C-alpha angles and dihedrals in degrees: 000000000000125000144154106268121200117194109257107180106156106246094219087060090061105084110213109240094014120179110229100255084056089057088049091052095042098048089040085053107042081045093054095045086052088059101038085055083045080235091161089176089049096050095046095041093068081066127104113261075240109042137129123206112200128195136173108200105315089097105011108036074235147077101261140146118196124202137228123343090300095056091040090050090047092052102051093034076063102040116017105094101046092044098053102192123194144157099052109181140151103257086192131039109275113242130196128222133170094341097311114102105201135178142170112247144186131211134165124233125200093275103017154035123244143207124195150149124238127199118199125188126176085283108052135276117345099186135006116182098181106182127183107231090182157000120246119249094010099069127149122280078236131140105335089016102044110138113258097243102211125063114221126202123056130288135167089201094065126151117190129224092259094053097046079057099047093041090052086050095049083048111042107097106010113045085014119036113206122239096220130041127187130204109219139029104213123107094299098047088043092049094053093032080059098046089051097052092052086045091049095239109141110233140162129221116212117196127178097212130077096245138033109264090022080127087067098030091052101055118074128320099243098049115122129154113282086199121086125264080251104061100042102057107132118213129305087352117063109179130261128292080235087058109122113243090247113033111221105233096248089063101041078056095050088051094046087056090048105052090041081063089040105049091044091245105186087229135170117196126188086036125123125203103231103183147346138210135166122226105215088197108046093036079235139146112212095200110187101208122188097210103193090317091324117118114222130168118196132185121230128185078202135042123196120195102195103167095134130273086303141077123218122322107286094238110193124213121215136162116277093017086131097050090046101119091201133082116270132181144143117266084251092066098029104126102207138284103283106087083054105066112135089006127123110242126196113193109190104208137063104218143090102292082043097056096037088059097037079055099046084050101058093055096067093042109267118150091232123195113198102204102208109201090177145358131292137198111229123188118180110247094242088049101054089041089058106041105015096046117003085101096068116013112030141108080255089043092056081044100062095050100273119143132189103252077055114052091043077053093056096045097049083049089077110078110224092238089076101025096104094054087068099042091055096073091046094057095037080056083054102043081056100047090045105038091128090046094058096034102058082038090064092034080068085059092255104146106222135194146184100212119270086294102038077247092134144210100330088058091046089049089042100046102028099004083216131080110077158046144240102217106235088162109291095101090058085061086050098050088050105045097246090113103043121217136220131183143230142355123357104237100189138306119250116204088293103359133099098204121205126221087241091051092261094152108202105195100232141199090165140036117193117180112215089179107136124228146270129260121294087244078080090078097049080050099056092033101034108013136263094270084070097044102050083042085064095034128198121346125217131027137079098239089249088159080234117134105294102008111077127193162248094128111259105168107215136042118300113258108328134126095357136055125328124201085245109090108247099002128121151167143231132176139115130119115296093279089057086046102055092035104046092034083078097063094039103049084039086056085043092049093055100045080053098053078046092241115156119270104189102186112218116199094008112210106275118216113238105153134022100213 
């Protein structure tokens, strides 16, 4: 359903002189009388000539943002009368600020409550992010609810806590299948494995590694989060006021097994998943697991492929690469800087996993040689704390009142159509701060870049998730030489050469490739096949046109966290901010398919690209 929508507010229902507030509670009032009379012209038309309504599940069963009257019209003449919304309200006082009156708000639907942010100008509404927090009548045991814990009375039958537990583990996947199963136990598989647990679905973790946080123990020793502590919180459990700004890895590791214990995570560990097929028929997943040499199948209605925002390691083949007498890996599997010491180091790649390990390198003594094939955009890390996020997610920003369900809220509040609009000032701030910083950091020859539209780090990572680097330290050792720097294409290695394209030879001991990774379609291909795979298409990405990220406009992010076109597959993956956040809206799609309500998708993810 597309038509021509003309805005049609009835001009009795706009208070001269309105407070803010006034101008909430008239727009969320003539908006809910529009739906309650199903006047689908009458709704879309409050909206902006230029608008975007955003929703993640509350209206589409999806994650999808619509554009303009027409968009607005299409989706509730889709979805409005199954959806049934009401009680609209502001749930904070509404502010004003530069012409734009804004306010957080609540509704109900037919089978959930909402929470949302709403933006008004003189024409209507400019953005609307409307979100579903719960299902009624299978809300969380949470606050107020939370379970008793204890049993009191007497019973000779008695299980403790210790043996329910013990009896569910011995059961789950072999006497009880699970409904859901993810693949994955790092951040993102705990975080939804969590969610699930609180919401009584019964799902199942599976984790390569012998211990919970092993994909954080297992890369090099100097990695820590370049994003803040709060940013970072995972569900139902934030991490201590002690916690340190930037978590080392280890640690990150040692909180990720704990919580896993903590949170009750149904979790295997030393378990691969071997193979993967859909029964049409069934409705089924037949999953083939190696639990620690013994062979399981289980049989999943939903499959949840949870292996980060990237596919497999982008492995690159040259000439010469078997006659090579060095070491040579990709930054996934690099082990640390120690056995390096004195050695000369080539790192092919320009981003953050190349220059954490150039810089690792230089500390025990390695000649290390970053080779850049393109640019990057590079923001030190204080910097990018203090202007990119201190609003939101900061020691000043919990201060003034901001939580975390807040400030995700915030930030999901902005479509991805204008986002970049909002991130240009910010870097144009930075380029300013920092002007001596970038400009010794190109006199050493490094090429560096702010994205197509000068938008930064946040839309790369957004729209390629590749393409930067948060400054820890290491681009001080480039601008200074002590990191050297080479250009261009690899054209093959020689027994102890990286050769250019150019003919540039780098005498080598060692070849990392930090070289990034596919598409996390890769892993559907290798568990499940490539007819899968292509069927779902690629995953992450808006479709911006900008390098890396083709169109078509799609204006959210490929395939994750919402609806494939693959019957019962999914995917999960992000930092830890994406995880916690978009955990929520997952394990809440996978709950009511669960309890069997209808979950009517509206706008479907289309496939435009593979890979």
């Amino acid at each position: 359903m597309t038509q021509t929508v003309q805005p049609d507010i009835r001009q009795d229902s706009v208070r001269e002189n309105a407070t803010p507030q006034q101008r909430v509670d008239d727009w969320l009032a003539e908006f809910e009388a529009a739906l309650t009379a199903r006047d689908v012209r009458r709704a879309a038309g409050m909206f902006a000539t230029d608008s975007f309504w955003r929703d993640l599940v509350a209206f589409t069963w999806n994650i999808k943002t619509v554009e303009g009257r027409a968009g607005v019209a299409d989706l509730l003449g889709a979805r409005l009368a199954d959806t049934d919304p009401s009680g609209f309200r502001t749930i904070e006082p509404a502010e004003e600020a530069d012409g734009v009156t804004s306010a957080w708000i609540g509704f109900e639907t037919a089978v959930g409550r909402g929470l949302g942010h709403l933006r008004l100008t003189e024409e209507g509404a400019w953005t609307l992010l409307t979100t579903v927090h719960e299902i009624k009548g299978h809300e969380e045991n949470k606050g107020a609810s939370r379970p008793l814990g204890a049993v009191h009375g007497a019973d000779r039958d008695r299980l403790s806590w210790a043996d329910r537990r013990a009896r569910e583990d011995a059961q789950l996947g072999y006497a009880q299948q699970p409904y859901v199963v993810v693949v994955g136990g790092g951040q993102g598989g705990i975080a939804l494995g969590a969610r699930l647990r609180q919401l009584g679905v019964p799902a199942l973790v599976i984790e390569r590694n012998p211990r919970a946080g092993d994909s954080w123990r297992n890369r090099y020793k100097t990695l820590c989060l370049h994003d803040p502590v709060w940013y970072d919180h995972l569900p139902y459990l934030p991490f201590p006021d002690t916690w340190p700004v930037f978590a080392p890895k280890d640690k990150i590791g040692d909180w990720l097994e704990m919580y896993t214990r903590v949170m009750e995570v149904p979790y295997w560990t030393s378990s691969t998943c071997t193979s993967a097929s859909y029964d049409e028929r069934t409705k089924q997943w037949t999953v083939h697991v190696d639990r620690d040499g013994e062979q399981v199948t289980l049989r999943p209605k939903h499959l949840v492929l949870a292996t980060g925002m990237s596919g497999k390691p982008n492995v690159p083949t040259f000439p010469g690469q078997d006659s090579f007498a060095g070491d040579q890996h990709h930054s996934s599997r690099h082990p640390g800087p120690e056995a390096y010491a004195g050695k000369r180091a080539v790192v092919i790649g320009s981003n953050n996993s190349a220059h954490d390990i150039c810089g690792a390198l230089w500390e025990v003594g390695a000649d290390v040689t970053m080779v850049q094939r393109s640019s990057t955009h590079v923001v030190k890390s204080d910097s990018l704390m203090e202007l990119g996020l201190g609003d939101l997610y900061s020691e000043r920003a919990v201060a003034s009142g901001m939580t975390t369900q807040k400030a995700d809220l915030t930030f999901a509040s902005l479509p991805y159509r204008i986002m970049h609009e909002f991130q240009i000032p910010v870097y144009q701030a930075i380029a300013e701060r920092d002007a001596d910083f970038y400009e010794r950091l190109e006199k050493a020859g490094f090429r560096h870049d702010w994205g197509d539209d000068g938008s930064g780090l946040f839309m790369k990572y957004l729209r390629r998730g590749s393409g930067y680097y948060i400054d820890v330290g290491a681009s001080e050792l480039v601008a200074n030489g002590d990191i050297k720097l080479a250009h261009g294409q690899v054209r093959e290695l020689t027994e102890h050469e990286v050769v250019l394209a150019d003919g540039t030879r780098l005498p080598a001991d060692l070849v990392v490739y930090a070289t990034g990774f596919g598409s996390m379609n890769g892993w559907a291909a290798d568990l499940i096949g490539q007819d899968v795979a292509d069927k779902v298409g690629k995953c992450w990405g808006l479709g911006s046109g900008t390098t890396k990220d083709p169109g078509p406009w799609e204006g959210e992010q490929r395939n994750m966290w919402k609806p494939t076109q693959q019957e019962g597959l999914w995917f999960h993956g992000g930092n830890l901010h994406q995880s916690r956040h978009y955990s929520l809206y997952l394990a809440l799609q996978l709950k009511a398919r669960h309890e069997n309500i209808p979950t009517p998708v509206y706008g479907l993810q289309e496939v435009h690209h593979l890979a």
